[in-house]
mmCIF file of C-alpha atoms and ligand atoms in Angstrom:
data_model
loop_
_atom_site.group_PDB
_atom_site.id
_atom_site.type_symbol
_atom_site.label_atom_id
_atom_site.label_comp_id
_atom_site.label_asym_id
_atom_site.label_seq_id
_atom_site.Cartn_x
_atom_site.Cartn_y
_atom_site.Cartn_z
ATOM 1 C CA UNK A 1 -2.246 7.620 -23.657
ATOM 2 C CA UNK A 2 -5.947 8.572 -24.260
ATOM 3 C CA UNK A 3 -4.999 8.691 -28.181
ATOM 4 C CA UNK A 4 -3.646 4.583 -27.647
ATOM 5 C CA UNK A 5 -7.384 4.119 -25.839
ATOM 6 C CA UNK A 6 -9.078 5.856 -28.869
ATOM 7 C CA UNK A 7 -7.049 3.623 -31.079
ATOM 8 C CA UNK A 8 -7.868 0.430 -29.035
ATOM 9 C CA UNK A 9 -4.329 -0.357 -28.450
ATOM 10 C CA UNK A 10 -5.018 0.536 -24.944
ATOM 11 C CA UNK A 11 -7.241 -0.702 -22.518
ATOM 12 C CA UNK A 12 -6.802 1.702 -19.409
ATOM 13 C CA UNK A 13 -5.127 4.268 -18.028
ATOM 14 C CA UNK A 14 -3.326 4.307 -14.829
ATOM 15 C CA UNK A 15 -1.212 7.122 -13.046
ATOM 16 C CA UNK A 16 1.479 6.431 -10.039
ATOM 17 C CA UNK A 17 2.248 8.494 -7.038
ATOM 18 C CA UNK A 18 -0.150 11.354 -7.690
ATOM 19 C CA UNK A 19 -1.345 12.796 -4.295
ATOM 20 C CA UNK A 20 -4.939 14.490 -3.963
ATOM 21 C CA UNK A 21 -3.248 17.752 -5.912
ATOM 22 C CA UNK A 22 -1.950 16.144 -9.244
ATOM 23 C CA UNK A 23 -4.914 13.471 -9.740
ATOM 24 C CA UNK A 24 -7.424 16.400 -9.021
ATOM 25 C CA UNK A 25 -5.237 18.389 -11.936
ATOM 26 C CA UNK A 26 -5.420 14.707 -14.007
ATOM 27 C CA UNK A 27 -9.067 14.703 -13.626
ATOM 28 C CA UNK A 28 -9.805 18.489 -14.801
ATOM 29 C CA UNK A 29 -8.276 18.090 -17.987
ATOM 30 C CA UNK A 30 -8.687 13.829 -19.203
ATOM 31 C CA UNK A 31 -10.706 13.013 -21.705
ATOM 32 C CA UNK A 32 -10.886 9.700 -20.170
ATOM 33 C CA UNK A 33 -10.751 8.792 -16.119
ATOM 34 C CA UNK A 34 -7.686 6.829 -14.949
ATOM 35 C CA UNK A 35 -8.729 3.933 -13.992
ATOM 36 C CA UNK A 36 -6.188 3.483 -11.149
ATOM 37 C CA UNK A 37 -3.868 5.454 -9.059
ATOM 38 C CA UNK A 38 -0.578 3.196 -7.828
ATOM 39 C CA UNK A 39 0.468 4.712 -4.814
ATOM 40 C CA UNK A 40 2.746 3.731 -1.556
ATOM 41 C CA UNK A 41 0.510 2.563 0.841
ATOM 42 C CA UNK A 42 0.549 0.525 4.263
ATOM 43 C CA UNK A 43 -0.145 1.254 8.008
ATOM 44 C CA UNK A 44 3.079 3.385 8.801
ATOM 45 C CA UNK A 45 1.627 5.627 5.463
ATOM 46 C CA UNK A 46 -2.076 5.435 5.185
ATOM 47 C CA UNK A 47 -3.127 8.551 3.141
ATOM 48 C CA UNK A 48 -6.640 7.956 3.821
ATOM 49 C CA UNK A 49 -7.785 11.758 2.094
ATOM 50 C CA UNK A 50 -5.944 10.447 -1.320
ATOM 51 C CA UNK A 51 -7.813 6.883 -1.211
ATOM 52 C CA UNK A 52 -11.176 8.042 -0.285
ATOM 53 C CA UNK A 53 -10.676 11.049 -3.171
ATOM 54 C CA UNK A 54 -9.362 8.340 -5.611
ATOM 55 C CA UNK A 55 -12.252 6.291 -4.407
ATOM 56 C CA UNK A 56 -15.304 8.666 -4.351
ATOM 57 C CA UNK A 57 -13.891 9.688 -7.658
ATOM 58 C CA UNK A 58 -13.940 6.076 -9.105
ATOM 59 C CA UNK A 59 -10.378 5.481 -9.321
ATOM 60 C CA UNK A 60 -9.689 1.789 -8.288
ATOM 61 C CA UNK A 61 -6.367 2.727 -5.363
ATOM 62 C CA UNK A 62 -3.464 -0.202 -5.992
ATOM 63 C CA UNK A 63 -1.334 -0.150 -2.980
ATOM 64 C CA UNK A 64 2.331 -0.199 -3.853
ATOM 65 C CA UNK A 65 5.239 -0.897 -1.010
ATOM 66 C CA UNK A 66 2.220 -2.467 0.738
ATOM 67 C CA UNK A 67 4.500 -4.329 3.674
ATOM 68 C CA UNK A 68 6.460 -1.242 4.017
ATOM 69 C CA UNK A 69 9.058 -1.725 1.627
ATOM 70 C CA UNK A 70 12.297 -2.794 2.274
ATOM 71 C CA UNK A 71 12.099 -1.937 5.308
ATOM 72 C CA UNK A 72 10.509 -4.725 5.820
ATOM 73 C CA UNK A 73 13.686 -6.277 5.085
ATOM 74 C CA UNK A 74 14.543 -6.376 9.220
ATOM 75 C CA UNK A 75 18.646 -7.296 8.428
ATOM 76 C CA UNK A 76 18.479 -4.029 6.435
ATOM 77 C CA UNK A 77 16.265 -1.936 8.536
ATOM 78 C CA UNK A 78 15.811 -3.496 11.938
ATOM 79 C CA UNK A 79 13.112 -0.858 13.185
ATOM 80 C CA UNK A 80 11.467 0.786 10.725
ATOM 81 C CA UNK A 81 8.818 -1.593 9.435
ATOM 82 C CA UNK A 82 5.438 -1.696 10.376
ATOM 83 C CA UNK A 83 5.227 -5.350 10.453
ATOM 84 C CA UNK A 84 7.146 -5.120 13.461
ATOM 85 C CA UNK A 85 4.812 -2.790 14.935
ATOM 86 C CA UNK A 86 3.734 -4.193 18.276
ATOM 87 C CA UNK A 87 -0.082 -3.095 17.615
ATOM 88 C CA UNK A 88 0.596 -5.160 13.724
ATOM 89 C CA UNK A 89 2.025 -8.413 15.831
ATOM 90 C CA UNK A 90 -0.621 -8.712 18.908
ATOM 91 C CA UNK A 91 -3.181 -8.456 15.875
ATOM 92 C CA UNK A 92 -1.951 -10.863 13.432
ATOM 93 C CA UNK A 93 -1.578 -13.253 16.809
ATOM 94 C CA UNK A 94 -4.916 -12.708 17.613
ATOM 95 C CA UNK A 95 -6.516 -13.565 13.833
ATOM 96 C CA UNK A 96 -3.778 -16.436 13.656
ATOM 97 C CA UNK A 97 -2.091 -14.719 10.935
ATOM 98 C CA UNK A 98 1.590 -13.303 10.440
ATOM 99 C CA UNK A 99 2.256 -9.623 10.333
ATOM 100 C CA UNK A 100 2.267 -9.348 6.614
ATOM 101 C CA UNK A 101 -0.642 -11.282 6.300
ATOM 102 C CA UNK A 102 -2.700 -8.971 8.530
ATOM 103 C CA UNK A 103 -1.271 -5.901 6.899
ATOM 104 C CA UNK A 104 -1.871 -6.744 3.060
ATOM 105 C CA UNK A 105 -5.689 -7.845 4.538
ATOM 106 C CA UNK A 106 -5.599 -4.454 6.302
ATOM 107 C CA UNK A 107 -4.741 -2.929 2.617
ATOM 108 C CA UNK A 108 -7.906 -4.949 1.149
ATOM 109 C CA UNK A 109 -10.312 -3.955 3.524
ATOM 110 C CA UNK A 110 -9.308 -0.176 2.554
ATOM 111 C CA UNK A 111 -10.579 -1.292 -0.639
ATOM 112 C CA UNK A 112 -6.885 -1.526 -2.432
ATOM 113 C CA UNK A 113 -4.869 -3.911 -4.601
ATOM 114 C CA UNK A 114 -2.049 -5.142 -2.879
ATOM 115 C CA UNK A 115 1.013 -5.801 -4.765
ATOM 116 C CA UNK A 116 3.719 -7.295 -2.174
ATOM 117 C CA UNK A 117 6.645 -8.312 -3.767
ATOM 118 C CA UNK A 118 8.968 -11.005 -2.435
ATOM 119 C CA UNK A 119 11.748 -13.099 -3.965
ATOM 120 C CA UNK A 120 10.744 -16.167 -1.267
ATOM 121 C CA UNK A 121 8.476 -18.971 -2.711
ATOM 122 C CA UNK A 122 7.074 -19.984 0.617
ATOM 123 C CA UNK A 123 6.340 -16.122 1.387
ATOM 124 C CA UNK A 124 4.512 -15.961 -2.314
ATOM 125 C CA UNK A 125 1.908 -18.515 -0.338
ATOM 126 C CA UNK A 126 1.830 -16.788 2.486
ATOM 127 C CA UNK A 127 0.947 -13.672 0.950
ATOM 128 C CA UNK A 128 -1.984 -15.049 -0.941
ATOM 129 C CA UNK A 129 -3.151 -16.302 2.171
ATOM 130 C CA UNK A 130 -5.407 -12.902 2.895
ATOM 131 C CA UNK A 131 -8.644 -13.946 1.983
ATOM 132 C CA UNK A 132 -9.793 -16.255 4.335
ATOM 133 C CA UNK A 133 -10.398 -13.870 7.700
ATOM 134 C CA UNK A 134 -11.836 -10.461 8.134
ATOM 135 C CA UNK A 135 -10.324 -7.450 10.099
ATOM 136 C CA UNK A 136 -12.791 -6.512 12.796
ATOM 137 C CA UNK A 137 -14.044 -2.607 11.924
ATOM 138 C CA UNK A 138 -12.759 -2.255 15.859
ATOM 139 C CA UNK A 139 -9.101 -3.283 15.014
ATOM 140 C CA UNK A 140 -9.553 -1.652 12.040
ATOM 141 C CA UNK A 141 -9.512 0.952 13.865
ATOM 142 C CA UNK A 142 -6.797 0.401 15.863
ATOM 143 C CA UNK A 143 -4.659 -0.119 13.040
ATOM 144 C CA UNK A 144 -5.577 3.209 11.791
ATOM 145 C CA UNK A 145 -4.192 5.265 14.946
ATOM 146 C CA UNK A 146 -0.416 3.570 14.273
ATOM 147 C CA UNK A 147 0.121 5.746 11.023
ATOM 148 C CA UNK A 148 3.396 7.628 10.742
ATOM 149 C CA UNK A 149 2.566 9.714 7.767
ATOM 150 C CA UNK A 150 5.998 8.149 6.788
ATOM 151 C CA UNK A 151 6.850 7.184 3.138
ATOM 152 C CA UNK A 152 9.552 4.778 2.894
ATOM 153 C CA UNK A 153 9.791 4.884 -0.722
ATOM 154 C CA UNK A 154 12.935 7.457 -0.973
ATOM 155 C CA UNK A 155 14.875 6.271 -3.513
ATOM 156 C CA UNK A 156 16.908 9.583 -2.863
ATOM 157 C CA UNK A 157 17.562 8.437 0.636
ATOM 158 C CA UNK A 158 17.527 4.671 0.149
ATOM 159 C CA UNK A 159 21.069 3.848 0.788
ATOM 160 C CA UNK A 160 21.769 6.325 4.244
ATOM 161 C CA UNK A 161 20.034 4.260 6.639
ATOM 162 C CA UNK A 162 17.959 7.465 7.955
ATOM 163 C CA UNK A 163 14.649 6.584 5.410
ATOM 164 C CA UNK A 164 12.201 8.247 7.300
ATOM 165 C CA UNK A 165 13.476 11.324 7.969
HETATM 166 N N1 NAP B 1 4.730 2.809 -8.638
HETATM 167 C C1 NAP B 1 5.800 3.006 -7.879
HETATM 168 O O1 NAP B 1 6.373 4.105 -7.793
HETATM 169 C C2 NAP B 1 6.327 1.867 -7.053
HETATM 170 C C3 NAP B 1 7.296 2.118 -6.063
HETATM 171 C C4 NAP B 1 7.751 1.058 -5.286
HETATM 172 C C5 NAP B 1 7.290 -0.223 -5.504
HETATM 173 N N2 NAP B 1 6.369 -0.451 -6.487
HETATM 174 C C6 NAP B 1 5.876 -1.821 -6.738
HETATM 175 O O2 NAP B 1 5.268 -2.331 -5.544
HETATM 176 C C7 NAP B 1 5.503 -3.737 -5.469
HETATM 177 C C8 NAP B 1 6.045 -4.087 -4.103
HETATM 178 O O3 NAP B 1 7.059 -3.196 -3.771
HETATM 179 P P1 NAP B 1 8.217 -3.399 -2.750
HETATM 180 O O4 NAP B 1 8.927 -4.665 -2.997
HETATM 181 O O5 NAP B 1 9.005 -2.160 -2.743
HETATM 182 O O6 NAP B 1 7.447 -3.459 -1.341
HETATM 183 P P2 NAP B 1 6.767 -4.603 -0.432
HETATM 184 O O7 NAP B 1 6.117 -5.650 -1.241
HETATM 185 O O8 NAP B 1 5.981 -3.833 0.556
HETATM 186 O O9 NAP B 1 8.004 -5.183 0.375
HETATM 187 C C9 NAP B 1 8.906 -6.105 -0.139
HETATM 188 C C10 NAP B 1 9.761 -6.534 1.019
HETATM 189 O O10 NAP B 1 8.954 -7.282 1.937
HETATM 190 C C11 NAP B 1 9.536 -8.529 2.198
HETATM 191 N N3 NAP B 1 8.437 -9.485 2.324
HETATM 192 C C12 NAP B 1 7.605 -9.954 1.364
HETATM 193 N N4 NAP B 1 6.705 -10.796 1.861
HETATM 194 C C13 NAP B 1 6.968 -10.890 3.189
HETATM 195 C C14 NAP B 1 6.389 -11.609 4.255
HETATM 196 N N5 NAP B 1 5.344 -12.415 4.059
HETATM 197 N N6 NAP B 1 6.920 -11.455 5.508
HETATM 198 C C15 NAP B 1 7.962 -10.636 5.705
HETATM 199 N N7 NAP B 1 8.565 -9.928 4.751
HETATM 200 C C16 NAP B 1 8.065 -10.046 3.486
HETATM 201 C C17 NAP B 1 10.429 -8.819 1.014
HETATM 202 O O11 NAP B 1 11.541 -9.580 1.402
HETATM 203 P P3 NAP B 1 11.822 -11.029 0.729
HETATM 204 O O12 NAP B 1 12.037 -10.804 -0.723
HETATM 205 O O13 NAP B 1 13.035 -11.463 1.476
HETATM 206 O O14 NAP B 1 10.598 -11.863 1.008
HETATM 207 C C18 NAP B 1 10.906 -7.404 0.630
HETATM 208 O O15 NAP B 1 12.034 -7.011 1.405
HETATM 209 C C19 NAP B 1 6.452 -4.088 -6.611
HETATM 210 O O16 NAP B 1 5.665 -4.636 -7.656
HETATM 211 C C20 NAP B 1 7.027 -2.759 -7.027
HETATM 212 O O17 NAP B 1 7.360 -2.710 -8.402
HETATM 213 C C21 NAP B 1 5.872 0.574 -7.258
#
């Protein structure tokens, strides 16, 4: 990759799902920085060590599975999904805002891209709706003590409904 940079066929360099051990590795030994790590991220899996390391080291943080996943899919996975959280739903209430709208602006305020993904036009609009309210650093906060430590991207475990364990 840093040989396609050289050559200008390249413009930047990003990695995927390495944790604070593997982009730590990535940064002893490259020639040239990655510009962004790609990693799951939302409130039920915060990994705030691996985006402030990614961060102090200048590594822009793009928060994949940023609603949770399928699992935010409630037909498939009625109680997994932090946008049913009841801390995520008094919040978005309070700011006027739906649950995924309060958890992608929860991702921007860490200082991530957000890349939800959804295959409903009116939910397209209502994701891009993110920039027009600020999280207060108090419910900030209070978002922060609902982490799980829980990845929901498993594609080993995808299809037996126990994801988290
Ligand atoms: N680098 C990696 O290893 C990696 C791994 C996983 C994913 N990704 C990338 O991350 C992006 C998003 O991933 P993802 O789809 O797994 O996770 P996601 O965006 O967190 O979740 C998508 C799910 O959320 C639902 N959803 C979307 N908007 C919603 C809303 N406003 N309210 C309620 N539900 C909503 C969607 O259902 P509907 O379609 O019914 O709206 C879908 O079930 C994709 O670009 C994907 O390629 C990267």
């Amino acid at each position: 990759m840093e040989d396609l940079v050289n050559m200008g066929l390249v413009r930047s360099i990003g990695i995927s799902n390495y944790g604070v051990f593997l982009t730590r590795d990535c940064l002893a030994y490259a020639k040239i920085k990655p510009a962004v790590n790609q990693i799951e991220m939302h409130p039920y899996f915060q990994r705030d060590s691996l985006v402030k390391f990614c961060q102090k080291h200048g590594i822009c943080v793009t928060a994949h599975t940023p609603l949770g996943g399928s699992t935010a899919n409630t037909k498939l996975f009625s109680s997994l999904s932090c946008l049913d959280d009841p801390v995520i739903k008094v919040l978005a209430e309070k700011y006027g805002k739906t649950p995924a709208q309060l958890v992608l602006r929860w991702g921007l305020q860490k200082n991530a891209v957000v890349i939800p993904k959804t295959s409903k036009v009116e939910r397209l609009q209502e994701n891009l709706e993110v920039f027009d309210f600020d999280i207060s650093d108090e419910d900030m906060e209070e978002i922060k003590a609902i982490d799980k430590n829980c990845r929901s991207n498993q594609p080993a475990k995808f299809w037996g409904i126990d994801v988290y364990s």
